[in-house]
XYZ file of C-alpha atoms in Angstrom:
445
model
C 16.158 37.517 -3.103
C 16.366 33.436 -3.784
C 18.637 31.245 -2.087
C 21.526 30.006 -3.897
C 22.860 26.369 -3.638
C 25.852 27.514 -1.164
C 23.176 29.286 0.977
C 20.309 27.193 1.386
C 20.264 25.372 4.690
C 21.097 22.373 6.078
C 17.923 20.125 6.115
C 17.965 17.580 9.286
C 15.864 14.489 8.360
C 14.978 12.390 11.206
C 14.476 9.004 9.918
C 16.403 7.128 7.175
C 13.788 4.722 5.736
C 12.279 4.728 2.343
C 10.941 8.181 2.592
C 13.586 9.704 4.726
C 16.034 8.594 2.476
C 14.201 9.423 -1.237
C 13.524 13.401 0.523
C 16.933 13.476 1.406
C 18.052 12.331 -2.626
C 15.706 15.124 -3.764
C 16.826 17.755 -1.458
C 20.351 17.151 -2.610
C 19.433 17.579 -6.285
C 18.006 20.729 -5.301
C 21.296 21.811 -3.704
C 20.604 21.252 -0.026
C 22.982 19.617 2.264
C 20.914 16.920 4.148
C 21.791 15.265 7.721
C 20.071 12.032 8.385
C 19.617 10.554 11.496
C 18.272 6.925 12.381
C 17.806 4.580 15.107
C 18.773 1.209 13.380
C 22.173 0.120 12.077
C 23.572 0.876 8.882
C 21.942 -1.821 6.271
C 24.882 -1.541 4.277
C 27.563 -2.983 7.161
C 25.125 -6.292 7.961
C 24.015 -8.842 5.354
C 20.600 -8.701 3.845
C 18.059 -11.456 5.136
C 16.443 -12.849 1.960
C 13.594 -13.579 1.180
C 12.357 -12.955 5.359
C 11.460 -9.031 4.830
C 8.129 -7.838 4.747
C 7.600 -7.126 0.521
C 5.773 -3.983 -0.782
C 3.976 -3.313 -3.975
C 5.634 -0.713 -6.218
C 2.975 1.447 -8.093
C 2.696 4.615 -10.577
C 3.331 6.881 -7.441
C 6.382 5.366 -6.416
C 7.768 4.467 -9.674
C 7.518 8.561 -10.627
C 9.288 9.589 -7.391
C 11.601 7.421 -7.956
C 12.251 8.312 -11.736
C 12.509 11.584 -9.765
C 16.173 10.648 -8.169
C 17.301 8.635 -11.267
C 16.815 5.335 -9.364
C 13.327 3.662 -10.715
C 14.982 1.625 -13.711
C 17.288 0.073 -10.549
C 14.695 -0.477 -8.558
C 12.648 -2.414 -11.240
C 15.133 -4.786 -11.992
C 15.132 -6.047 -8.635
C 11.565 -6.333 -8.306
C 9.171 -8.788 -9.726
C 5.913 -7.749 -12.031
C 2.967 -9.178 -10.163
C -0.112 -9.043 -13.428
C -3.204 -9.616 -10.972
C -4.782 -11.704 -8.196
C -4.431 -15.203 -7.669
C -7.341 -16.137 -5.283
C -7.545 -19.509 -3.423
C -10.367 -21.230 -2.254
C -10.504 -23.873 0.460
C -10.625 -26.404 -1.897
C -7.907 -25.551 -3.413
C -9.302 -23.929 -6.504
C -7.291 -20.893 -8.105
C -8.687 -17.948 -10.088
C -6.606 -15.247 -11.623
C -8.238 -11.605 -11.659
C -5.773 -9.496 -13.717
C -5.604 -5.712 -11.957
C -6.060 -3.837 -15.404
C -5.860 -4.196 -19.643
C -2.216 -4.945 -19.853
C 0.905 -5.191 -18.240
C 0.984 -1.353 -18.136
C -1.195 -1.998 -15.174
C 0.510 -4.170 -12.967
C 2.452 -4.253 -9.480
C 5.826 -4.740 -8.744
C 6.723 -7.117 -5.470
C 10.096 -5.250 -3.864
C 11.465 -6.247 -1.224
C 11.862 -3.183 2.029
C 14.783 -4.338 2.844
C 16.423 -3.963 -0.213
C 14.591 -0.830 -1.799
C 15.969 1.002 1.506
C 19.452 -0.225 1.001
C 19.139 0.799 -2.576
C 18.189 3.948 -1.505
C 20.411 4.814 1.299
C 23.343 3.545 -1.569
C 21.875 6.120 -3.718
C 21.692 9.321 -0.691
C 25.224 7.706 0.306
C 26.618 8.127 -3.531
C 25.784 12.649 -2.772
C 28.038 14.734 -1.435
C 25.815 16.858 0.538
C 24.079 13.818 2.338
C 25.302 12.912 5.427
C 24.295 9.965 7.701
C 23.586 9.263 11.439
C 23.019 5.399 12.395
C 21.777 4.336 15.912
C 21.110 7.877 17.060
C 17.460 7.852 18.116
C 15.880 11.038 18.517
C 14.432 11.772 21.942
C 13.685 14.961 22.269
C 12.883 18.120 19.833
C 12.681 22.240 21.012
C 10.343 23.679 18.550
C 11.461 27.338 19.949
C 15.324 26.823 19.123
C 15.229 23.720 16.461
C 17.316 21.656 18.411
C 16.942 17.951 18.269
C 18.270 15.621 20.701
C 19.654 12.174 20.061
C 20.928 9.176 21.853
C 23.837 7.432 19.969
C 23.525 4.037 20.548
C 27.218 3.063 19.753
C 28.836 5.831 22.483
C 26.264 5.101 24.790
C 26.223 9.405 24.717
C 23.041 11.973 24.024
C 23.997 14.516 20.740
C 22.640 17.534 20.380
C 21.666 19.098 16.981
C 20.728 22.813 16.197
C 18.625 23.395 12.702
C 16.256 25.645 11.293
C 14.804 23.127 8.987
C 13.844 19.767 10.212
C 11.700 16.619 8.407
C 10.084 14.313 10.477
C 10.021 10.612 8.729
C 10.197 8.767 11.528
C 7.540 6.420 11.059
C 4.322 5.317 12.684
C 5.438 6.326 16.419
C 7.085 9.431 14.902
C 9.493 11.115 17.728
C 9.078 14.267 15.963
C 5.391 14.178 15.783
C 4.792 13.472 19.632
C 6.636 17.100 19.760
C 4.144 18.505 17.801
C 1.311 16.709 19.658
C 2.364 19.016 22.666
C 1.315 22.445 20.842
C -1.914 23.876 20.625
C -4.458 23.010 18.209
C -2.870 19.916 17.098
C -5.470 16.775 16.016
C -4.239 13.652 16.459
C -6.374 10.225 16.177
C -5.323 6.723 15.725
C -7.482 3.596 14.576
C -6.248 -0.053 15.378
C -7.913 -2.407 13.263
C -9.129 -5.987 15.661
C -6.762 -7.434 13.515
C -2.676 -8.016 13.195
C -0.536 -9.805 10.820
C 2.208 -11.925 11.283
C 4.858 -13.207 8.477
C 5.771 -16.811 7.215
C 7.732 -17.590 4.078
C 7.121 -20.052 1.248
C 11.007 -21.272 0.132
C 11.751 -22.073 -3.050
C 11.530 -25.776 -4.709
C 14.701 -27.498 -3.990
C 15.497 -26.244 -8.132
C 15.311 -23.157 -6.992
C 11.777 -22.975 -9.117
C 8.968 -20.722 -7.993
C 6.596 -23.158 -6.203
C 3.189 -20.647 -7.010
C 2.534 -18.962 -9.845
C 5.502 -16.324 -10.090
C 3.354 -12.824 -12.092
C 0.895 -12.540 -9.264
C -0.284 -11.766 -5.549
C -2.175 -14.211 -3.702
C -4.630 -14.320 -1.886
C -6.446 -16.539 0.442
C -9.882 -15.048 1.618
C -11.853 -16.655 3.999
C -14.310 -14.526 5.871
C -12.915 -12.743 8.975
C -9.363 -13.495 7.903
C -6.979 -14.185 5.295
C -3.761 -14.618 4.002
C -1.587 -13.055 0.831
C 1.752 -13.788 -0.462
C 3.968 -11.915 -2.135
C 6.729 -13.216 -4.788
C 10.540 -12.555 -4.317
C 13.398 -12.717 -6.339
C 14.971 -15.745 -4.874
C 12.074 -17.734 -5.744
C 10.339 -17.760 -2.073
C 7.334 -16.024 -1.113
C 6.204 -13.844 1.825
C 2.979 -14.482 3.187
C 1.159 -12.575 5.935
C -1.701 -13.931 7.725
C -4.000 -11.002 8.682
C -6.538 -12.120 11.370
C -8.491 -11.060 14.559
C -6.138 -10.943 17.683
C -9.129 -12.306 19.506
C -12.191 -14.831 18.950
C -12.437 -17.491 17.073
C -10.042 -17.931 14.078
C -7.479 -15.659 15.488
C -4.117 -15.654 16.557
C -4.867 -16.173 20.304
C -6.769 -19.339 19.669
C -3.851 -20.976 18.277
C -1.441 -21.934 21.029
C -0.010 -25.544 20.316
C 1.839 -26.895 16.969
C -1.079 -29.063 16.805
C -3.907 -26.875 16.528
C -2.042 -24.828 14.397
C -1.538 -27.880 11.963
C -5.174 -28.773 11.764
C -6.136 -25.512 11.282
C -3.943 -24.368 8.153
C -4.732 -28.088 7.183
C -8.502 -26.598 7.038
C -8.176 -23.536 5.863
C -4.723 -23.144 3.839
C -4.325 -26.994 2.548
C -2.660 -26.214 -0.244
C 0.209 -23.737 1.656
C 0.834 -26.441 4.503
C 3.263 -28.665 2.264
C 4.865 -25.427 1.112
C 5.950 -24.377 4.640
C 7.589 -27.306 6.168
C 8.251 -25.179 9.614
C 5.205 -23.965 9.527
C 3.758 -24.308 13.495
C 7.357 -23.329 14.587
C 7.029 -20.554 12.436
C 4.182 -19.422 13.648
C 4.640 -19.629 16.862
C 7.671 -17.408 17.343
C 6.995 -15.205 14.559
C 5.672 -11.616 15.974
C 2.338 -10.458 15.583
C 2.520 -6.848 14.483
C -0.710 -4.590 14.640
C -2.621 -2.436 11.900
C -2.829 1.131 12.613
C -4.483 3.851 11.076
C -2.862 7.667 11.643
C -4.417 10.944 11.147
C -3.397 14.572 12.312
C -3.290 17.923 11.485
C -1.426 20.513 10.796
C 1.520 18.537 9.484
C 3.605 21.480 9.973
C 5.277 23.752 12.746
C 6.086 27.031 11.417
C 8.942 27.142 8.684
C 10.481 24.986 10.916
C 9.623 21.734 10.867
C 7.160 19.384 8.672
C 6.246 15.274 8.834
C 6.241 13.255 5.839
C 4.792 9.786 5.022
C 3.997 7.508 7.796
C 4.217 10.279 10.739
C 1.455 12.173 9.256
C -0.847 9.309 7.524
C 0.004 6.013 8.238
C -2.522 4.207 6.906
C -3.229 0.026 6.289
C -1.760 -2.012 3.695
C -4.677 -3.329 1.819
C -4.256 -1.016 -1.046
C -0.098 -1.561 -0.794
C -0.287 2.643 -1.191
C 1.601 3.252 1.789
C 5.009 3.541 0.905
C 3.895 5.216 -2.672
C 1.771 7.641 -1.219
C 5.166 8.489 1.096
C 7.277 8.655 -1.923
C 4.746 10.792 -3.602
C 5.034 13.409 -0.523
C 8.589 13.760 -1.479
C 7.624 14.652 -5.055
C 4.844 17.014 -4.008
C 7.162 18.701 -1.152
C 10.062 19.177 -3.409
C 7.878 21.009 -5.688
C 6.360 23.104 -3.569
C 9.991 23.946 -1.854
C 10.856 24.684 -5.821
C 8.110 27.192 -6.056
C 8.167 28.846 -2.458
C 11.109 30.892 -1.303
C 9.556 31.226 1.889
C 9.398 27.500 3.908
C 6.127 28.325 6.033
C 4.272 28.824 2.451
C 5.665 26.057 0.964
C 5.275 23.755 4.320
C 1.326 25.113 3.906
C 1.232 24.605 0.530
C 2.275 20.817 0.297
C -0.452 20.022 3.549
C -3.072 21.446 1.681
C -2.174 19.623 -1.534
C -2.186 16.239 0.463
C -4.002 16.177 3.511
C -7.807 15.520 2.179
C -6.424 13.077 -0.215
C -4.640 10.992 2.053
C -7.520 11.081 4.148
C -9.253 9.560 1.678
C -6.760 6.634 1.440
C -7.208 6.052 4.533
C -10.884 5.005 3.954
C -10.158 3.197 0.630
C -7.772 1.081 2.250
C -10.006 -0.107 4.894
C -12.662 -0.475 2.043
C -10.500 -2.575 0.380
C -9.313 -4.782 3.439
C -12.715 -5.991 2.953
C -13.009 -6.648 -0.727
C -10.074 -8.599 -0.169
C -10.896 -10.416 3.036
C -14.821 -11.228 2.348
C -15.442 -10.245 -1.544
C -12.531 -11.207 -3.923
C -14.295 -14.668 -3.899
C -17.501 -14.288 -4.729
C -18.945 -14.932 -8.125
C -20.989 -11.655 -8.366
C -17.235 -9.706 -7.684
C -15.353 -11.728 -10.249
C -18.270 -10.592 -12.764
C -18.150 -7.138 -11.397
C -14.537 -6.862 -12.088
C -14.986 -8.645 -15.650
C -17.319 -5.909 -16.720
C -15.653 -3.087 -14.986
C -12.006 -4.111 -17.015
C -14.215 -4.679 -20.098
C -15.560 -1.268 -19.711
C -11.958 -0.143 -19.536
C -10.885 -1.573 -22.597
C -13.864 -0.437 -24.705
C -13.806 3.306 -23.136
C -10.297 3.849 -21.719
C -10.674 7.499 -21.789
C -14.136 7.784 -19.902
C -14.558 4.754 -17.937
C -11.413 4.029 -15.816
C -12.083 1.972 -12.247
C -11.391 3.310 -9.100
C -8.601 0.566 -8.359
C -6.792 1.596 -11.788
C -6.938 5.205 -10.795
C -5.239 4.597 -7.529
C -2.372 2.428 -8.836
C -1.992 2.744 -11.761
C -2.014 6.739 -12.275
C -1.700 9.882 -10.662
C -4.818 11.190 -10.162
C -4.885 12.558 -6.528
C -6.917 9.821 -4.206
C -9.591 12.226 -3.570
C -10.664 13.404 -6.896
C -9.979 9.505 -8.051
C -12.901 8.901 -5.790
C -15.342 11.516 -7.295
C -14.693 9.967 -10.451
C -15.454 6.493 -9.501
C -18.601 7.621 -7.911
C -19.431 10.051 -10.830
C -18.744 7.159 -13.668
C -20.710 4.179 -11.553
C -23.583 6.562 -11.263
C -23.784 7.134 -15.572
C -23.122 3.049 -15.684
C -26.128 2.863 -13.529
C -28.282 5.061 -15.364
C -27.326 3.558 -18.455
C -28.597 0.251 -17.359
C -31.583 1.572 -15.860
C -32.756 3.509 -19.496
C -31.657 0.018 -21.342
C -33.679 -1.477 -19.079
C -36.520 0.615 -19.149
C -36.414 0.838 -23.274
C -36.287 -3.109 -23.161
C -39.363 -2.947 -21.140
C -41.634 -0.596 -23.381
C -39.888 -2.512 -26.467
C -41.583 -5.861 -25.171
C -44.994 -3.691 -24.516
C -44.970 -2.311 -28.188
C -44.090 -5.499 -29.627
C -47.078 -7.938 -27.533
C -49.348 -4.879 -28.533
């Protein structure tokens, strides 16, 4: 017999980040009660730090998930449209590369902290959702379904029993770590040799943007690069993606003079935009970049993983958040279709696993593209040809990047279609070349 709203079990979500709060809203709309436990303080109780949070690129998959909980328009109002990449050469020359054929194929720059706050506020408006902030998950007994939390405010241990647990607690998930102790659980993590550090370009004296507002800015430099995304307050959040060790690395720059000289050589147009450049570089933390793959994503009918907890990817396609939001959409649909939670969890994993593994590989490929190739004339020419073919034959030819960012085609399916398209284009080009050679031979005779 199907469960009524009142008989549906309480869901415990570990992690009240982006994926956890959105999933809670989806569950509340389906009639569930949801309790969210989060190790960080309540974002509503502290002021948001303006212009200094990691920016995210919101695209179609994420917008669809937000629309399902009625939050898309509110989020989009606080975002900035990015129509393409602005490539900054070392000599100061700038080249704009549009993402697609028009504004329907553009990304939206959003603040991670701002979006998380919007999601927390949306969830708090649901009477069936309850938050427990400053509760760090320290253990999970899979046999009984009992979670253990450390209450950072009361300095006490809290134990909570539930038969339905969603682990949305990020890259270093405590919930996943408990699943890893079970037999036949596969787990793999791969760190890039590169890390990241953030800097901030503040708004101009008149509150104006000091770089092109509607673009994602990239400074490609071969083995390293920098990007910048716009904020609502006219600042830009810059992210350095550099090797940890070796030449042109974080380890190579240890003094303010070295930092100033290096930026003057590699990013001369940025130096006057960040007056506190050397100080910020030395004092802002350097973070790692990791890809995580695991299987299975669930344990019986009791536990299921969501977002980075089961498939963390590096940020070079801007799909980490969008993929996690799409997880919420698919998991909600599976729970609605299947009365048996074990079957619903298994269906969710089947529908997502292949595609998220593909996304992980695509993200690393795009890192190499952004770092090494976006500044080359051949790359620019190919992009122009790709966009032209898409404009001329929009149903037949859709670039891979467009499918990833601006459609909901599953990632692996998008890659397979892109390969078929490219094979067809190569076949047409070869056929035309052969026909041209034959024609020239016949004319010369």
